[in-house]
Amino acid sequence: MTPASTGASTTVGAAASVPAVDSRMAPGGPGYRRMSFALFLAGVATFALLYSTQALLPLISGDLGVTASEASWTVAASTGGLALFVIPMAALSERYGRRTVMTASLAVAVIVALLVPFAGSLTTLVVLRAVQGAALAGLPASATAYLAEEVRPKALVTAIGLFVAGNSVGGMSGRVITGWVAQEWGWRVAVGALGVLAVGCAVAFRVLLPAPKHFAAGSLRPGVLFRVVRGHLGDPLLRRLYAIGALFMTVFGGVYTVIGYRLTEEPFGLPQGVVGSVFLVYLVGTVSASTAGRLVGRLGRRGALYLGGGTTAAGLVLSLADSLVLVLLGLVLITAGFFAGHAVASSAVSKTATQGRAQASALYQSAYYVGSSVGSTVGAMAFHAGGWAGTVGVGLLAVVGVVGITVLGSRAARVAAARVAAAQV
């Protein structure tokens, strides 16, 4: 085997070869902290903007005279726009570079964010939110592909976990800020303030993110893109991971779209500012996502997914109680389980795909945000029809799906291992 095939380098006249140095980033190495903080800020901006109306739905319903299920379209439109455009945006990042596409995506998204407060009708608001989601589509898949190329494999789960942690902080800060601002000045001022915050995140991201050193431009030809996507969809492991991401997000999207209505109604009757503060439980997601690497190290990928699903289900059941303490504890468990499961599944996609990583991540993100759109819409419809118990029922069905798919994955792994063992006999 030649030095090129083994990754070793040789010296003329030397009997031994010297392993090539891995120039990719690692914890403690040059650029790693800047990269982590830049992508953390990108995650903050993405989730803050994507779900900027979620905590404000009761106020939007009252201001525009629409029902909970109609107002939920302001959330479903943004996540649906992202799901629809994430694959084309990932293809652009394969050709023009991850950092370029992420920068352009954030720029367009923050411009739209500054226009959202001036929407005069539900239709205009939904259209603007769809455009915003389409713009943000350039972030998730490009970010995970950037990490897969620029970070050493052993640090990949941790690095992606930090990006996901930024998502959780963005989701939390967006809802808390909008909740308190809206209580004093209304939902329009609240989403405007969030847009200003996102502008700051976007500028800092562009300044801090190191230029890529391991990016190799790909092709934009439709035939090439089709073959890459078909190859990913033909991989049973990737299909399972995509389905798991969608189902986890169905739970999360449904719960957090409806929770504001539940907490402002009896028996709780909380004011909008306090309801926004409930989203501080996202901090739990920050912790669970950033520790996903250690969780996989101890339990394995499937064990971590079982734990994430079980934790989410326990939280859903607890949230049925008419006790505010138990509802909050339920939200803590739901959030912890969701973010851990999401970090594990998304990092597994990046590790599994050896080529076309942006498309592989894009397919995951597309499935993930389809799950969000379905969860927010179906969860709101279930709440309208059967109250909070209806939303919980939708969530539990999705968790059963996660566990079932993981069981199938465990069985497939045992069968594959048995075949390998038999072939070696």
PDB file of C-alpha atoms in Angstrom, residues 76-325:
ATOM      1  CA  ALA A  76     -45.116  26.356  10.371  1.00  0.00           C
ATOM      2  CA  ALA A  77     -44.367  28.742   7.468  1.00  0.00           C
ATOM      3  CA  SER A  78     -40.839  29.484   8.683  1.00  0.00           C
ATOM      4  CA  THR A  79     -39.947  25.871   9.402  1.00  0.00           C
ATOM      5  CA  GLY A  80     -41.652  24.746   6.189  1.00  0.00           C
ATOM      6  CA  GLY A  81     -39.672  27.291   4.162  1.00  0.00           C
ATOM      7  CA  LEU A  82     -36.471  26.005   5.708  1.00  0.00           C
ATOM      8  CA  ALA A  83     -37.405  22.373   5.041  1.00  0.00           C
ATOM      9  CA  LEU A  84     -38.202  23.162   1.392  1.00  0.00           C
ATOM     10  CA  PHE A  85     -35.014  25.108   0.632  1.00  0.00           C
ATOM     11  CA  VAL A  86     -32.411  23.356   2.760  1.00  0.00           C
ATOM     12  CA  ILE A  87     -31.361  20.915   0.014  1.00  0.00           C
ATOM     13  CA  PRO A  88     -30.912  23.603  -2.704  1.00  0.00           C
ATOM     14  CA  MET A  89     -29.000  25.779  -0.236  1.00  0.00           C
ATOM     15  CA  ALA A  90     -26.797  22.834   0.709  1.00  0.00           C
ATOM     16  CA  ALA A  91     -26.034  22.334  -2.991  1.00  0.00           C
ATOM     17  CA  LEU A  92     -24.990  25.987  -3.233  1.00  0.00           C
ATOM     18  CA  SER A  93     -22.681  25.500  -0.246  1.00  0.00           C
ATOM     19  CA  GLU A  94     -21.046  22.544  -2.011  1.00  0.00           C
ATOM     20  CA  ARG A  95     -20.202  24.858  -4.919  1.00  0.00           C
ATOM     21  CA  TYR A  96     -19.573  28.255  -3.323  1.00  0.00           C
ATOM     22  CA  GLY A  97     -18.421  27.314   0.173  1.00  0.00           C
ATOM     23  CA  ARG A  98     -19.996  26.837   3.596  1.00  0.00           C
ATOM     24  CA  ARG A  99     -18.985  30.189   5.056  1.00  0.00           C
ATOM     25  CA  THR A 100     -20.202  32.155   2.025  1.00  0.00           C
ATOM     26  CA  VAL A 101     -23.641  30.539   2.027  1.00  0.00           C
ATOM     27  CA  MET A 102     -24.049  30.837   5.798  1.00  0.00           C
ATOM     28  CA  THR A 103     -23.144  34.524   5.693  1.00  0.00           C
ATOM     29  CA  ALA A 104     -25.589  35.273   2.854  1.00  0.00           C
ATOM     30  CA  SER A 105     -28.352  33.292   4.559  1.00  0.00           C
ATOM     31  CA  LEU A 106     -28.005  35.196   7.814  1.00  0.00           C
ATOM     32  CA  ALA A 107     -27.901  38.532   5.993  1.00  0.00           C
ATOM     33  CA  VAL A 108     -31.191  37.912   4.172  1.00  0.00           C
ATOM     34  CA  ALA A 109     -32.857  36.471   7.281  1.00  0.00           C
ATOM     35  CA  VAL A 110     -32.058  39.492   9.448  1.00  0.00           C
ATOM     36  CA  ILE A 111     -33.292  41.905   6.753  1.00  0.00           C
ATOM     37  CA  VAL A 112     -36.620  40.067   6.661  1.00  0.00           C
ATOM     38  CA  ALA A 113     -36.671  40.065  10.477  1.00  0.00           C
ATOM     39  CA  LEU A 114     -36.676  43.872  10.428  1.00  0.00           C
ATOM     40  CA  LEU A 115     -39.692  43.829   8.063  1.00  0.00           C
ATOM     41  CA  VAL A 116     -41.816  41.338  10.066  1.00  0.00           C
ATOM     42  CA  PRO A 117     -43.051  43.891  12.665  1.00  0.00           C
ATOM     43  CA  PHE A 118     -44.760  45.863   9.882  1.00  0.00           C
ATOM     44  CA  ALA A 119     -46.921  42.965   8.609  1.00  0.00           C
ATOM     45  CA  GLY A 120     -50.501  44.230   8.398  1.00  0.00           C
ATOM     46  CA  SER A 121     -52.294  40.881   8.105  1.00  0.00           C
ATOM     47  CA  LEU A 122     -51.853  37.223   8.907  1.00  0.00           C
ATOM     48  CA  THR A 123     -51.244  36.461   5.217  1.00  0.00           C
ATOM     49  CA  THR A 124     -48.416  39.011   4.956  1.00  0.00           C
ATOM     50  CA  LEU A 125     -46.917  37.763   8.217  1.00  0.00           C
ATOM     51  CA  VAL A 126     -46.996  34.142   7.060  1.00  0.00           C
ATOM     52  CA  VAL A 127     -45.381  35.033   3.706  1.00  0.00           C
ATOM     53  CA  LEU A 128     -42.572  36.979   5.385  1.00  0.00           C
ATOM     54  CA  ARG A 129     -41.991  34.132   7.803  1.00  0.00           C
ATOM     55  CA  ALA A 130     -41.803  31.639   4.914  1.00  0.00           C
ATOM     56  CA  VAL A 131     -39.176  33.798   3.180  1.00  0.00           C
ATOM     57  CA  GLN A 132     -37.255  34.058   6.437  1.00  0.00           C
ATOM     58  CA  GLY A 133     -37.275  30.285   6.869  1.00  0.00           C
ATOM     59  CA  ALA A 134     -36.087  29.791   3.277  1.00  0.00           C
ATOM     60  CA  ALA A 135     -33.194  32.181   3.927  1.00  0.00           C
ATOM     61  CA  LEU A 136     -32.216  30.397   7.138  1.00  0.00           C
ATOM     62  CA  ALA A 137     -32.056  27.120   5.199  1.00  0.00           C
ATOM     63  CA  GLY A 138     -28.447  27.927   4.362  1.00  0.00           C
ATOM     64  CA  LEU A 139     -27.350  27.628   7.982  1.00  0.00           C
ATOM     65  CA  PRO A 140     -27.988  24.153   9.483  1.00  0.00           C
ATOM     66  CA  ALA A 141     -26.711  21.839   6.748  1.00  0.00           C
ATOM     67  CA  SER A 142     -23.794  24.113   5.838  1.00  0.00           C
ATOM     68  CA  ALA A 143     -22.757  24.394   9.491  1.00  0.00           C
ATOM     69  CA  THR A 144     -22.658  20.651  10.091  1.00  0.00           C
ATOM     70  CA  ALA A 145     -20.831  20.100   6.789  1.00  0.00           C
ATOM     71  CA  TYR A 146     -18.300  22.810   7.746  1.00  0.00           C
ATOM     72  CA  LEU A 147     -17.697  21.060  11.068  1.00  0.00           C
ATOM     73  CA  ALA A 148     -17.352  17.641   9.436  1.00  0.00           C
ATOM     74  CA  GLU A 149     -14.652  19.048   7.137  1.00  0.00           C
ATOM     75  CA  GLU A 150     -12.801  21.349   9.531  1.00  0.00           C
ATOM     76  CA  VAL A 151     -12.947  19.467  12.880  1.00  0.00           C
ATOM     77  CA  ARG A 152     -11.192  16.216  13.770  1.00  0.00           C
ATOM     78  CA  PRO A 153     -13.549  13.209  13.920  1.00  0.00           C
ATOM     79  CA  LYS A 154     -13.133  12.585  17.661  1.00  0.00           C
ATOM     80  CA  ALA A 155     -14.277  16.140  18.408  1.00  0.00           C
ATOM     81  CA  LEU A 156     -17.152  16.192  15.894  1.00  0.00           C
ATOM     82  CA  VAL A 157     -20.029  15.167  18.193  1.00  0.00           C
ATOM     83  CA  THR A 158     -18.940  17.735  20.777  1.00  0.00           C
ATOM     84  CA  ALA A 159     -18.585  20.480  18.146  1.00  0.00           C
ATOM     85  CA  ILE A 160     -22.014  19.787  16.647  1.00  0.00           C
ATOM     86  CA  GLY A 161     -23.411  19.609  20.175  1.00  0.00           C
ATOM     87  CA  LEU A 162     -22.152  23.160  20.785  1.00  0.00           C
ATOM     88  CA  PHE A 163     -23.883  24.337  17.591  1.00  0.00           C
ATOM     89  CA  VAL A 164     -27.103  22.660  18.720  1.00  0.00           C
ATOM     90  CA  ALA A 165     -26.588  24.260  22.136  1.00  0.00           C
ATOM     91  CA  GLY A 166     -26.579  27.608  20.331  1.00  0.00           C
ATOM     92  CA  ASN A 167     -29.930  26.621  18.868  1.00  0.00           C
ATOM     93  CA  SER A 168     -31.295  26.043  22.338  1.00  0.00           C
ATOM     94  CA  VAL A 169     -29.966  29.374  23.638  1.00  0.00           C
ATOM     95  CA  GLY A 170     -31.446  31.148  20.615  1.00  0.00           C
ATOM     96  CA  GLY A 171     -34.788  29.481  21.124  1.00  0.00           C
ATOM     97  CA  MET A 172     -34.765  30.353  24.810  1.00  0.00           C
ATOM     98  CA  SER A 173     -33.553  33.951  24.528  1.00  0.00           C
ATOM     99  CA  GLY A 174     -35.906  34.679  21.655  1.00  0.00           C
ATOM    100  CA  ARG A 175     -38.932  33.546  23.590  1.00  0.00           C
ATOM    101  CA  VAL A 176     -37.914  35.158  26.886  1.00  0.00           C
ATOM    102  CA  ILE A 177     -37.055  38.488  25.273  1.00  0.00           C
ATOM    103  CA  THR A 178     -40.199  38.592  23.160  1.00  0.00           C
ATOM    104  CA  GLY A 179     -42.354  37.544  26.109  1.00  0.00           C
ATOM    105  CA  TRP A 180     -41.344  40.430  28.356  1.00  0.00           C
ATOM    106  CA  VAL A 181     -41.057  43.044  25.588  1.00  0.00           C
ATOM    107  CA  ALA A 182     -44.459  42.061  24.200  1.00  0.00           C
ATOM    108  CA  GLN A 183     -46.067  42.366  27.628  1.00  0.00           C
ATOM    109  CA  GLU A 184     -45.079  46.044  27.707  1.00  0.00           C
ATOM    110  CA  TRP A 185     -45.083  47.125  24.039  1.00  0.00           C
ATOM    111  CA  GLY A 186     -46.823  44.408  22.012  1.00  0.00           C
ATOM    112  CA  TRP A 187     -45.703  41.575  19.768  1.00  0.00           C
ATOM    113  CA  ARG A 188     -44.521  43.816  16.903  1.00  0.00           C
ATOM    114  CA  VAL A 189     -41.928  45.613  19.016  1.00  0.00           C
ATOM    115  CA  ALA A 190     -40.909  42.241  20.459  1.00  0.00           C
ATOM    116  CA  VAL A 191     -40.090  40.631  17.099  1.00  0.00           C
ATOM    117  CA  GLY A 192     -38.331  43.846  16.043  1.00  0.00           C
ATOM    118  CA  ALA A 193     -36.076  43.689  19.102  1.00  0.00           C
ATOM    119  CA  LEU A 194     -35.243  40.088  18.225  1.00  0.00           C
ATOM    120  CA  GLY A 195     -34.300  41.182  14.713  1.00  0.00           C
ATOM    121  CA  VAL A 196     -31.810  43.693  16.119  1.00  0.00           C
ATOM    122  CA  LEU A 197     -30.287  40.958  18.304  1.00  0.00           C
ATOM    123  CA  ALA A 198     -29.938  38.729  15.241  1.00  0.00           C
ATOM    124  CA  VAL A 199     -28.110  41.495  13.347  1.00  0.00           C
ATOM    125  CA  GLY A 200     -25.466  41.547  16.078  1.00  0.00           C
ATOM    126  CA  CYS A 201     -25.112  37.754  15.981  1.00  0.00           C
ATOM    127  CA  ALA A 202     -24.759  37.786  12.187  1.00  0.00           C
ATOM    128  CA  VAL A 203     -21.995  40.402  12.204  1.00  0.00           C
ATOM    129  CA  ALA A 204     -20.043  38.632  14.980  1.00  0.00           C
ATOM    130  CA  PHE A 205     -20.409  35.292  13.182  1.00  0.00           C
ATOM    131  CA  ARG A 206     -18.877  36.625   9.980  1.00  0.00           C
ATOM    132  CA  VAL A 207     -15.981  38.262  11.828  1.00  0.00           C
ATOM    133  CA  LEU A 208     -15.159  35.233  14.000  1.00  0.00           C
ATOM    134  CA  LEU A 209     -15.603  32.173  11.763  1.00  0.00           C
ATOM    135  CA  PRO A 210     -12.216  30.953  10.446  1.00  0.00           C
ATOM    136  CA  ALA A 211     -11.879  30.563   6.690  1.00  0.00           C
ATOM    137  CA  PRO A 212     -12.276  26.918   5.633  1.00  0.00           C
ATOM    138  CA  LYS A 213      -9.078  25.030   4.830  1.00  0.00           C
ATOM    139  CA  HIS A 214     -10.451  21.635   3.800  1.00  0.00           C
ATOM    140  CA  PHE A 215     -13.356  22.585   1.543  1.00  0.00           C
ATOM    141  CA  ALA A 216     -13.340  21.163  -1.974  1.00  0.00           C
ATOM    142  CA  ALA A 217     -15.903  22.666  -4.357  1.00  0.00           C
ATOM    143  CA  GLY A 218     -18.428  20.273  -5.806  1.00  0.00           C
ATOM    144  CA  SER A 219     -20.720  20.352  -8.810  1.00  0.00           C
ATOM    145  CA  LEU A 220     -24.067  22.128  -9.181  1.00  0.00           C
ATOM    146  CA  ARG A 221     -25.176  19.889 -12.039  1.00  0.00           C
ATOM    147  CA  PRO A 222     -28.660  18.478 -11.276  1.00  0.00           C
ATOM    148  CA  GLY A 223     -27.634  14.972 -12.314  1.00  0.00           C
ATOM    149  CA  VAL A 224     -24.749  14.933  -9.840  1.00  0.00           C
ATOM    150  CA  LEU A 225     -26.957  16.325  -7.062  1.00  0.00           C
ATOM    151  CA  PHE A 226     -29.655  13.755  -7.818  1.00  0.00           C
ATOM    152  CA  ARG A 227     -27.186  10.868  -7.616  1.00  0.00           C
ATOM    153  CA  VAL A 228     -25.796  12.088  -4.293  1.00  0.00           C
ATOM    154  CA  VAL A 229     -29.276  12.554  -2.781  1.00  0.00           C
ATOM    155  CA  ARG A 230     -30.428   9.183  -4.113  1.00  0.00           C
ATOM    156  CA  GLY A 231     -27.368   7.553  -2.587  1.00  0.00           C
ATOM    157  CA  HIS A 232     -28.110   9.061   0.830  1.00  0.00           C
ATOM    158  CA  LEU A 233     -31.775   8.080   0.675  1.00  0.00           C
ATOM    159  CA  GLY A 234     -30.709   4.568  -0.299  1.00  0.00           C
ATOM    160  CA  ASP A 235     -28.704   4.188   2.924  1.00  0.00           C
ATOM    161  CA  PRO A 236     -30.911   2.463   5.563  1.00  0.00           C
ATOM    162  CA  LEU A 237     -29.023   4.037   8.478  1.00  0.00           C
ATOM    163  CA  LEU A 238     -29.410   7.550   7.096  1.00  0.00           C
ATOM    164  CA  ARG A 239     -33.121   6.963   6.446  1.00  0.00           C
ATOM    165  CA  ARG A 240     -33.593   5.919  10.062  1.00  0.00           C
ATOM    166  CA  LEU A 241     -31.701   8.965  11.321  1.00  0.00           C
ATOM    167  CA  TYR A 242     -33.808  11.278   9.146  1.00  0.00           C
ATOM    168  CA  ALA A 243     -37.022   9.750  10.491  1.00  0.00           C
ATOM    169  CA  ILE A 244     -35.778  10.004  14.087  1.00  0.00           C
ATOM    170  CA  GLY A 245     -34.960  13.701  13.636  1.00  0.00           C
ATOM    171  CA  ALA A 246     -38.411  14.379  12.181  1.00  0.00           C
ATOM    172  CA  LEU A 247     -40.203  12.537  14.986  1.00  0.00           C
ATOM    173  CA  PHE A 248     -38.233  14.227  17.774  1.00  0.00           C
ATOM    174  CA  MET A 249     -39.031  17.606  16.237  1.00  0.00           C
ATOM    175  CA  THR A 250     -42.720  16.714  15.887  1.00  0.00           C
ATOM    176  CA  VAL A 251     -42.848  16.424  19.676  1.00  0.00           C
ATOM    177  CA  PHE A 252     -40.904  19.601  20.285  1.00  0.00           C
ATOM    178  CA  GLY A 253     -42.727  21.698  17.700  1.00  0.00           C
ATOM    179  CA  GLY A 254     -46.144  20.667  18.988  1.00  0.00           C
ATOM    180  CA  VAL A 255     -45.355  21.206  22.669  1.00  0.00           C
ATOM    181  CA  TYR A 256     -43.757  24.637  22.354  1.00  0.00           C
ATOM    182  CA  THR A 257     -46.287  25.950  19.840  1.00  0.00           C
ATOM    183  CA  VAL A 258     -49.190  25.194  22.171  1.00  0.00           C
ATOM    184  CA  ILE A 259     -47.687  25.672  25.639  1.00  0.00           C
ATOM    185  CA  GLY A 260     -48.273  29.441  25.563  1.00  0.00           C
ATOM    186  CA  TYR A 261     -52.021  28.931  25.105  1.00  0.00           C
ATOM    187  CA  ARG A 262     -52.149  26.401  27.907  1.00  0.00           C
ATOM    188  CA  LEU A 263     -50.298  28.557  30.416  1.00  0.00           C
ATOM    189  CA  THR A 264     -52.301  31.724  29.675  1.00  0.00           C
ATOM    190  CA  GLU A 265     -55.575  29.822  30.182  1.00  0.00           C
ATOM    191  CA  GLU A 266     -57.004  28.395  33.396  1.00  0.00           C
ATOM    192  CA  PRO A 267     -55.997  26.896  35.775  1.00  0.00           C
ATOM    193  CA  PHE A 268     -52.718  28.814  35.356  1.00  0.00           C
ATOM    194  CA  GLY A 269     -53.633  32.203  33.860  1.00  0.00           C
ATOM    195  CA  LEU A 270     -50.001  33.398  33.584  1.00  0.00           C
ATOM    196  CA  PRO A 271     -49.165  36.823  32.042  1.00  0.00           C
ATOM    197  CA  GLN A 272     -47.265  36.926  28.737  1.00  0.00           C
ATOM    198  CA  GLY A 273     -43.937  37.892  30.325  1.00  0.00           C
ATOM    199  CA  VAL A 274     -44.027  34.941  32.707  1.00  0.00           C
ATOM    200  CA  VAL A 275     -45.015  32.593  29.871  1.00  0.00           C
ATOM    201  CA  GLY A 276     -41.987  33.806  27.912  1.00  0.00           C
ATOM    202  CA  SER A 277     -39.764  33.133  30.906  1.00  0.00           C
ATOM    203  CA  VAL A 278     -40.919  29.506  30.932  1.00  0.00           C
ATOM    204  CA  PHE A 279     -38.689  29.050  27.897  1.00  0.00           C
ATOM    205  CA  LEU A 280     -35.676  29.381  30.196  1.00  0.00           C
ATOM    206  CA  VAL A 281     -35.952  25.596  30.377  1.00  0.00           C
ATOM    207  CA  TYR A 282     -34.124  25.682  27.032  1.00  0.00           C
ATOM    208  CA  LEU A 283     -30.967  26.005  29.130  1.00  0.00           C
ATOM    209  CA  VAL A 284     -31.459  22.337  29.941  1.00  0.00           C
ATOM    210  CA  GLY A 285     -31.264  21.663  26.211  1.00  0.00           C
ATOM    211  CA  THR A 286     -28.014  23.604  26.025  1.00  0.00           C
ATOM    212  CA  VAL A 287     -26.492  21.253  28.598  1.00  0.00           C
ATOM    213  CA  SER A 288     -27.921  18.017  27.158  1.00  0.00           C
ATOM    214  CA  ALA A 289     -26.869  18.899  23.586  1.00  0.00           C
ATOM    215  CA  SER A 290     -23.321  19.894  24.562  1.00  0.00           C
ATOM    216  CA  THR A 291     -22.838  16.642  26.523  1.00  0.00           C
ATOM    217  CA  ALA A 292     -24.196  14.401  23.764  1.00  0.00           C
ATOM    218  CA  GLY A 293     -20.666  13.262  22.866  1.00  0.00           C
ATOM    219  CA  ARG A 294     -20.045  11.879  26.354  1.00  0.00           C
ATOM    220  CA  LEU A 295     -23.483  10.268  26.345  1.00  0.00           C
ATOM    221  CA  VAL A 296     -22.723   8.403  23.127  1.00  0.00           C
ATOM    222  CA  GLY A 297     -19.338   7.378  24.542  1.00  0.00           C
ATOM    223  CA  ARG A 298     -21.013   5.712  27.524  1.00  0.00           C
ATOM    224  CA  LEU A 299     -24.218   4.299  26.042  1.00  0.00           C
ATOM    225  CA  GLY A 300     -23.536   4.089  22.316  1.00  0.00           C
ATOM    226  CA  ARG A 301     -25.648   5.892  19.712  1.00  0.00           C
ATOM    227  CA  ARG A 302     -28.729   3.718  20.066  1.00  0.00           C
ATOM    228  CA  GLY A 303     -28.536   3.736  23.860  1.00  0.00           C
ATOM    229  CA  ALA A 304     -28.404   7.545  23.815  1.00  0.00           C
ATOM    230  CA  LEU A 305     -31.441   7.638  21.514  1.00  0.00           C
ATOM    231  CA  TYR A 306     -33.389   5.303  23.838  1.00  0.00           C
ATOM    232  CA  LEU A 307     -32.541   7.564  26.765  1.00  0.00           C
ATOM    233  CA  GLY A 308     -33.564  10.680  24.837  1.00  0.00           C
ATOM    234  CA  GLY A 309     -36.873   9.138  23.787  1.00  0.00           C
ATOM    235  CA  GLY A 310     -37.651   7.823  27.275  1.00  0.00           C
ATOM    236  CA  THR A 311     -36.854  11.174  28.877  1.00  0.00           C
ATOM    237  CA  THR A 312     -39.099  12.975  26.392  1.00  0.00           C
ATOM    238  CA  ALA A 313     -41.989  10.567  26.992  1.00  0.00           C
ATOM    239  CA  ALA A 314     -41.687  10.946  30.767  1.00  0.00           C
ATOM    240  CA  GLY A 315     -41.854  14.719  30.381  1.00  0.00           C
ATOM    241  CA  LEU A 316     -44.963  14.510  28.208  1.00  0.00           C
ATOM    242  CA  VAL A 317     -46.782  12.403  30.788  1.00  0.00           C
ATOM    243  CA  LEU A 318     -45.767  14.709  33.659  1.00  0.00           C
ATOM    244  CA  SER A 319     -47.006  17.775  31.766  1.00  0.00           C
ATOM    245  CA  LEU A 320     -50.580  16.459  31.894  1.00  0.00           C
ATOM    246  CA  ALA A 321     -50.850  17.452  35.571  1.00  0.00           C
ATOM    247  CA  ASP A 322     -52.690  20.637  36.582  1.00  0.00           C
ATOM    248  CA  SER A 323     -49.716  21.588  38.748  1.00  0.00           C
ATOM    249  CA  LEU A 324     -47.447  24.321  37.417  1.00  0.00           C
ATOM    250  CA  VAL A 325     -44.431  22.695  39.095  1.00  0.00           C
TER     251      VAL A 325
END
